[in-house]
Short mmCIF file of C-alpha atoms in Angstrom, two decimals:
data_model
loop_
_atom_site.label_atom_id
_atom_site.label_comp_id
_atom_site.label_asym_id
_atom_site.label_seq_id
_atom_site.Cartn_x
_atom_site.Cartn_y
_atom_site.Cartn_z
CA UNK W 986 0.00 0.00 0.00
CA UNK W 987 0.62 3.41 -0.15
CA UNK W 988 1.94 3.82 4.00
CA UNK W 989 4.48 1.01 3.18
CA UNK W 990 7.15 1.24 0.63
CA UNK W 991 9.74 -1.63 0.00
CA UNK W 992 12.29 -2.09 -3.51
CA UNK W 993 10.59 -4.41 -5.82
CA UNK W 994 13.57 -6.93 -6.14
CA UNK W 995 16.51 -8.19 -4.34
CA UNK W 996 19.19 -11.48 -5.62
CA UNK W 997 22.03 -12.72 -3.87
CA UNK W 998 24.15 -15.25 -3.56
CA UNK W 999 23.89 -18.15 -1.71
CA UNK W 1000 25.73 -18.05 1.63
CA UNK W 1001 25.41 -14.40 1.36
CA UNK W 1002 23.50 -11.73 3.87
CA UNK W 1003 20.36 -10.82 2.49
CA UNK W 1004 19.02 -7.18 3.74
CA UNK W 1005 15.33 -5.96 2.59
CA UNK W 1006 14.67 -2.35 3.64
CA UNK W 1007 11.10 -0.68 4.06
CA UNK W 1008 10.06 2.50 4.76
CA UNK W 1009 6.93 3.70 6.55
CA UNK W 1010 4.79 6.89 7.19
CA UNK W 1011 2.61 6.26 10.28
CA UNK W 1012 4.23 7.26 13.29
CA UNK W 1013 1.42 5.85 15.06
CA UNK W 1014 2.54 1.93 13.76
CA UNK W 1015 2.75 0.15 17.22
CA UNK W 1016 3.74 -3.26 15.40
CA UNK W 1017 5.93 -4.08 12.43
CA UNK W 1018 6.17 -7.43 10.36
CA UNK W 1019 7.82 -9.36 7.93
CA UNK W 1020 5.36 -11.79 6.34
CA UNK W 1021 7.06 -14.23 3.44
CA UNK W 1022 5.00 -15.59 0.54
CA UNK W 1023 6.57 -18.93 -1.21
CA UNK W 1024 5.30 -19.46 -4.91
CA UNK W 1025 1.34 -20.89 -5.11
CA UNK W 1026 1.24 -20.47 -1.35
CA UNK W 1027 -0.32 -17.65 1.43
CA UNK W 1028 1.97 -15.27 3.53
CA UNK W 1029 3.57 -16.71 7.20
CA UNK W 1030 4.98 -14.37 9.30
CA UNK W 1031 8.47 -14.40 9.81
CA UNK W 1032 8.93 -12.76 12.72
CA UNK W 1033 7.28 -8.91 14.18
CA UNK W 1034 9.09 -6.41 16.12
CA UNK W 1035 6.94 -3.92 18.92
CA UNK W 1036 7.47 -0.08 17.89
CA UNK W 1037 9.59 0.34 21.30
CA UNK W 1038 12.45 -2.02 20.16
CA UNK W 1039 15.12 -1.14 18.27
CA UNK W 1040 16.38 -4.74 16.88
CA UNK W 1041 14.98 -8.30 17.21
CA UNK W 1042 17.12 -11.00 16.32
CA UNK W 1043 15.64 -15.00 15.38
CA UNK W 1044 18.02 -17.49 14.26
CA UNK W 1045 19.45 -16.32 10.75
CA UNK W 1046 17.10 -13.29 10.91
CA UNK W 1047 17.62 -9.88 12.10
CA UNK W 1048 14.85 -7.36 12.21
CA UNK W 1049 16.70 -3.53 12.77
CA UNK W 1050 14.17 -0.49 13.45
CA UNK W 1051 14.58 3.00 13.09
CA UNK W 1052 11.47 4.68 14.42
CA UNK W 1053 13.03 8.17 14.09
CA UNK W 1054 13.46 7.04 9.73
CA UNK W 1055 10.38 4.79 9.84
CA UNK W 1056 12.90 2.29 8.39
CA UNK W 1057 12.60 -1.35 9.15
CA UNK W 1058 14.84 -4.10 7.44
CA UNK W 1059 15.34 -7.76 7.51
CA UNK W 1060 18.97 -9.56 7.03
CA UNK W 1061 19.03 -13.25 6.33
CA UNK W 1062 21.65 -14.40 7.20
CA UNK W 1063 24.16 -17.17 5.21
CA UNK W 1064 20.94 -17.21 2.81
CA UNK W 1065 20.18 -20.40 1.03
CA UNK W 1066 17.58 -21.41 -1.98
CA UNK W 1067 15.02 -21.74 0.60
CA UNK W 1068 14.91 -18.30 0.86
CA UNK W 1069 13.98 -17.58 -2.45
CA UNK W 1070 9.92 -15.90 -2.10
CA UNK W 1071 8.63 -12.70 -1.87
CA UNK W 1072 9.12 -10.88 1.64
CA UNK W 1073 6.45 -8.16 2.66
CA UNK W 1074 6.78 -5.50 5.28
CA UNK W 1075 3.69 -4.39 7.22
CA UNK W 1076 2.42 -2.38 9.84
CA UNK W 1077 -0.46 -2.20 12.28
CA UNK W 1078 -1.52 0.99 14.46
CA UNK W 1079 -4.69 -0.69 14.99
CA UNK W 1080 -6.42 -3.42 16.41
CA UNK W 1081 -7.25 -5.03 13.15
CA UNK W 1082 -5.66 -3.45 9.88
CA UNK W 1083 -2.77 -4.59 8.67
CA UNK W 1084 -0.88 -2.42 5.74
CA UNK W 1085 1.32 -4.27 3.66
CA UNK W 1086 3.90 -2.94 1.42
CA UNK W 1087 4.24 -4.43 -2.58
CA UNK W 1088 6.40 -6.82 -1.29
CA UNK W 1089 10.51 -7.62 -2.39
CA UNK W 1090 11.50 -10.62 -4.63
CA UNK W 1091 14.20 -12.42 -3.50
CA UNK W 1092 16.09 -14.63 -5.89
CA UNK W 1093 19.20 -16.24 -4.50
CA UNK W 1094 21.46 -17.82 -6.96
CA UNK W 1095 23.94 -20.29 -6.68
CA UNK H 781 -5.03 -28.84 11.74
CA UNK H 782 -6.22 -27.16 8.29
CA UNK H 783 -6.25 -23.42 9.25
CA UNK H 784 -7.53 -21.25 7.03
CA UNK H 785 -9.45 -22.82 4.14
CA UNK H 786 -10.50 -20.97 1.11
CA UNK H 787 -12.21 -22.29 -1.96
CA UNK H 788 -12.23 -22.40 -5.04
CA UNK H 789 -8.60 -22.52 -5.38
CA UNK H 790 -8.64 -21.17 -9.52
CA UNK H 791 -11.99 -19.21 -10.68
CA UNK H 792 -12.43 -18.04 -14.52
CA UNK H 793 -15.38 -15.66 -14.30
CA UNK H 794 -17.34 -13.80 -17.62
CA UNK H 795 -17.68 -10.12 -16.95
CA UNK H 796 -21.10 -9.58 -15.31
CA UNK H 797 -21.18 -13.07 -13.71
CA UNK H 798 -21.18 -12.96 -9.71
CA UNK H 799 -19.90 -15.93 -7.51
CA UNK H 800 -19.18 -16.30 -3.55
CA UNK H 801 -15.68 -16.67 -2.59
CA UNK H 802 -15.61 -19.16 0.57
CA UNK H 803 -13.58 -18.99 3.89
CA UNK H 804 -13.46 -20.74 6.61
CA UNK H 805 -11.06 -21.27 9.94
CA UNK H 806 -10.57 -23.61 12.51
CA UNK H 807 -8.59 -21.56 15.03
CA UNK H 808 -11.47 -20.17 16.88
CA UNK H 809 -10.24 -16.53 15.75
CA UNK H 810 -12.24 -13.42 16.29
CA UNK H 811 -10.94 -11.36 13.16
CA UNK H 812 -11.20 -12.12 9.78
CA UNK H 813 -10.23 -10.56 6.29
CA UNK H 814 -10.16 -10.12 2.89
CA UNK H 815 -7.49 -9.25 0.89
CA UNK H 816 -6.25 -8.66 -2.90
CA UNK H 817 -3.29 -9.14 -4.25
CA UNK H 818 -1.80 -7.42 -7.67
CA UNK H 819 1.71 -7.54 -9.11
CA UNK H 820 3.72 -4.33 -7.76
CA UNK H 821 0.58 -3.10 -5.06
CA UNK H 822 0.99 -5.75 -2.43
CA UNK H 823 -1.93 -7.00 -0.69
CA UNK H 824 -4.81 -4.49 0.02
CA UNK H 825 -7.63 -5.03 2.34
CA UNK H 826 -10.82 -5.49 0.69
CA UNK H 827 -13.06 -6.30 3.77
CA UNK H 828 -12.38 -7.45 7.63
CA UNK H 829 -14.63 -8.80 10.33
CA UNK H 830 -13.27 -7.45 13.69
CA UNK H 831 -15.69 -9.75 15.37
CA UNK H 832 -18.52 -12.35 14.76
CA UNK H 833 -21.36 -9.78 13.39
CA UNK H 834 -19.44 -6.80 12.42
CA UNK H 835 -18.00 -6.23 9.12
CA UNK H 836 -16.00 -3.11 7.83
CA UNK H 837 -14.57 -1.66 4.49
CA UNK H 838 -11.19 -1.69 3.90
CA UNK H 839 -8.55 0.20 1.23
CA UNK H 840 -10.55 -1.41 -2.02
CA UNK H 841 -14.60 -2.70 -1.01
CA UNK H 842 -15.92 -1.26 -3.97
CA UNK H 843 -17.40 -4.27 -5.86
CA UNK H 844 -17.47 -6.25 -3.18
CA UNK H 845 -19.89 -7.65 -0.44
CA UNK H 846 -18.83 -9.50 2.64
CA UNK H 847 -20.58 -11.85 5.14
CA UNK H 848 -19.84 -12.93 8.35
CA UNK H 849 -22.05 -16.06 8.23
CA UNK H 850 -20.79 -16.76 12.21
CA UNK H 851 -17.48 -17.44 13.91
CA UNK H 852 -15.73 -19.57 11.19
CA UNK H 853 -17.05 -18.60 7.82
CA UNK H 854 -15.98 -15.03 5.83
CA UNK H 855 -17.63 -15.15 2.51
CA UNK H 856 -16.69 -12.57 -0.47
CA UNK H 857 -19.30 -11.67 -2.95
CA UNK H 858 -18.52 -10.26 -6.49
CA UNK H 859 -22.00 -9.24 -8.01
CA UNK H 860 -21.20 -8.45 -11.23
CA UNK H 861 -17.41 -9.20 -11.85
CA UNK H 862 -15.18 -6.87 -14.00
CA UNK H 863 -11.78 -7.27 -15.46
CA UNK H 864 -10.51 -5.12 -12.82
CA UNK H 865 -11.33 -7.62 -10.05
CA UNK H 866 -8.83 -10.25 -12.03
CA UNK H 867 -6.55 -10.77 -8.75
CA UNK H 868 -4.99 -13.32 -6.19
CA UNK H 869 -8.04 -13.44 -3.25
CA UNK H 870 -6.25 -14.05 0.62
CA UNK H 871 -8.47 -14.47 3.44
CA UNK H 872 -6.81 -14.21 6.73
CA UNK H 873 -7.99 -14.61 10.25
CA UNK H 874 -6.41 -13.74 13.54
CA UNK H 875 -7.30 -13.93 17.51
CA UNK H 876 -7.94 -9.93 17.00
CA UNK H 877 -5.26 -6.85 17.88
CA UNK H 878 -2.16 -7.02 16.48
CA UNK H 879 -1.76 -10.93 16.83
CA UNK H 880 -0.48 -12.87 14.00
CA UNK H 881 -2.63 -13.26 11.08
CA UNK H 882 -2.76 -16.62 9.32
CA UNK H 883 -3.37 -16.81 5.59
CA UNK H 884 -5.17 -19.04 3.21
CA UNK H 885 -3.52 -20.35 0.15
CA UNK H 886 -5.63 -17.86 -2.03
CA UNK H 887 -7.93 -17.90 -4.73
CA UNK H 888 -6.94 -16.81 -8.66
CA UNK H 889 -9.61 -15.51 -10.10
CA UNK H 890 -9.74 -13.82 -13.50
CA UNK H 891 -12.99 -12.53 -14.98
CA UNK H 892 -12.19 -12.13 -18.96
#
């Protein structure tokens, strides 16, 4: 949507870091996601981070948030095939809508 | 456990032809949704349910009807389909606030 804005398209290489960036315009968003979509399939979350926190860390993924930018980005780390899907960044300030952004392609290559 | 169920999976639909999209979920959530999904936009919200009984518009309701048949069921209504509404369908469903929303595996419709 128009509150969330992410770069269309993203490839690595395998065993690289992968970092997706998104930017944001409410200052109100008390909740931030990363949602990943696998070809044919629905969106799972990934992982959230509160509005108060300034990094989250799960495994291979790092969620970093600058609430002063309205920036929020993902790094996967040592990437593999796996990670190959479409990652989307959204926001609540809500109870009950979520905004999504267009959503980055991620094609790792070998 | 199956989640959230949507059906059909693939829908071809002639322009002025209406059908029901069907959802259903298992998880005893309070909120459901519907959203679209278009190359380069994202998902918008068409629809949500906040709670069994209440429905409100989202980003995109126009063309659109919703029902909240009770708990478990979110239906989408297209009553006369355009070419415009040629789109991936997602319903969702969540416990309600800003807990996790689980996703269907969609519905492709395209109305030629």
């Amino acid at each position: 949507g128009e509150d969330v804005e992410q770069s269309l398209f993203l490839s690595v290489r395998e065993g690289d870091s992968s970092v997706i960036n998104c930017t944001y315009t409410d200052s109100s968003s008390t909740y931030l996601y990363w949602y990943k979509q696998e070809p044919g399939a629905g969106l799972q979350l990934l992982t959230y981070i509160f509005s108060n926190m300034d990094m989250k860390q799960d495994q291979r993924l790092t969620v970093l948030l600058n609430k002063k930018d309205k920036h929020l980005s993902l790094r996967i780390a040592d990437t593999q095939t796996g990670d190959s899907a479409i990652y989307f960044c959204a926001e609540t300030s809500n109870d009950y809508k979520l905004s999504f952004g267009a959503g980055t392609t991620v094609t790792v290559r070998a | 456990n199956a989640g959230v169920t949507q059906t059909p999976k693939f829908q071809v639909l002639k322009t002025g032809q209406s059908m029901t999209l069907q959802c259903a979920q298992d998880m005893n959530h309070n909120s459901m949704y519907w959203y679209r999904q278009d190359p380069g936009m994202g998902l918008r919200l068409i629809y949500y349910s906040a709670s069994e009984g209440t429905t409100d518009k989202g980003e995109v309701p126009n063309g659109y009807n919703v029902s909240r048949l009770n708990k478990r069921e979110f239906s989408l209504r297209l009553e006369s389909a355009a070419p415009s509404q040629t789109s991936v369908y997602f319903c969702a469903s969540s416990a309600g606030g800003t807990t996790e929303a689980f996703f269907g595996q969609g519905t492709r419709l395209t109305v030629v």
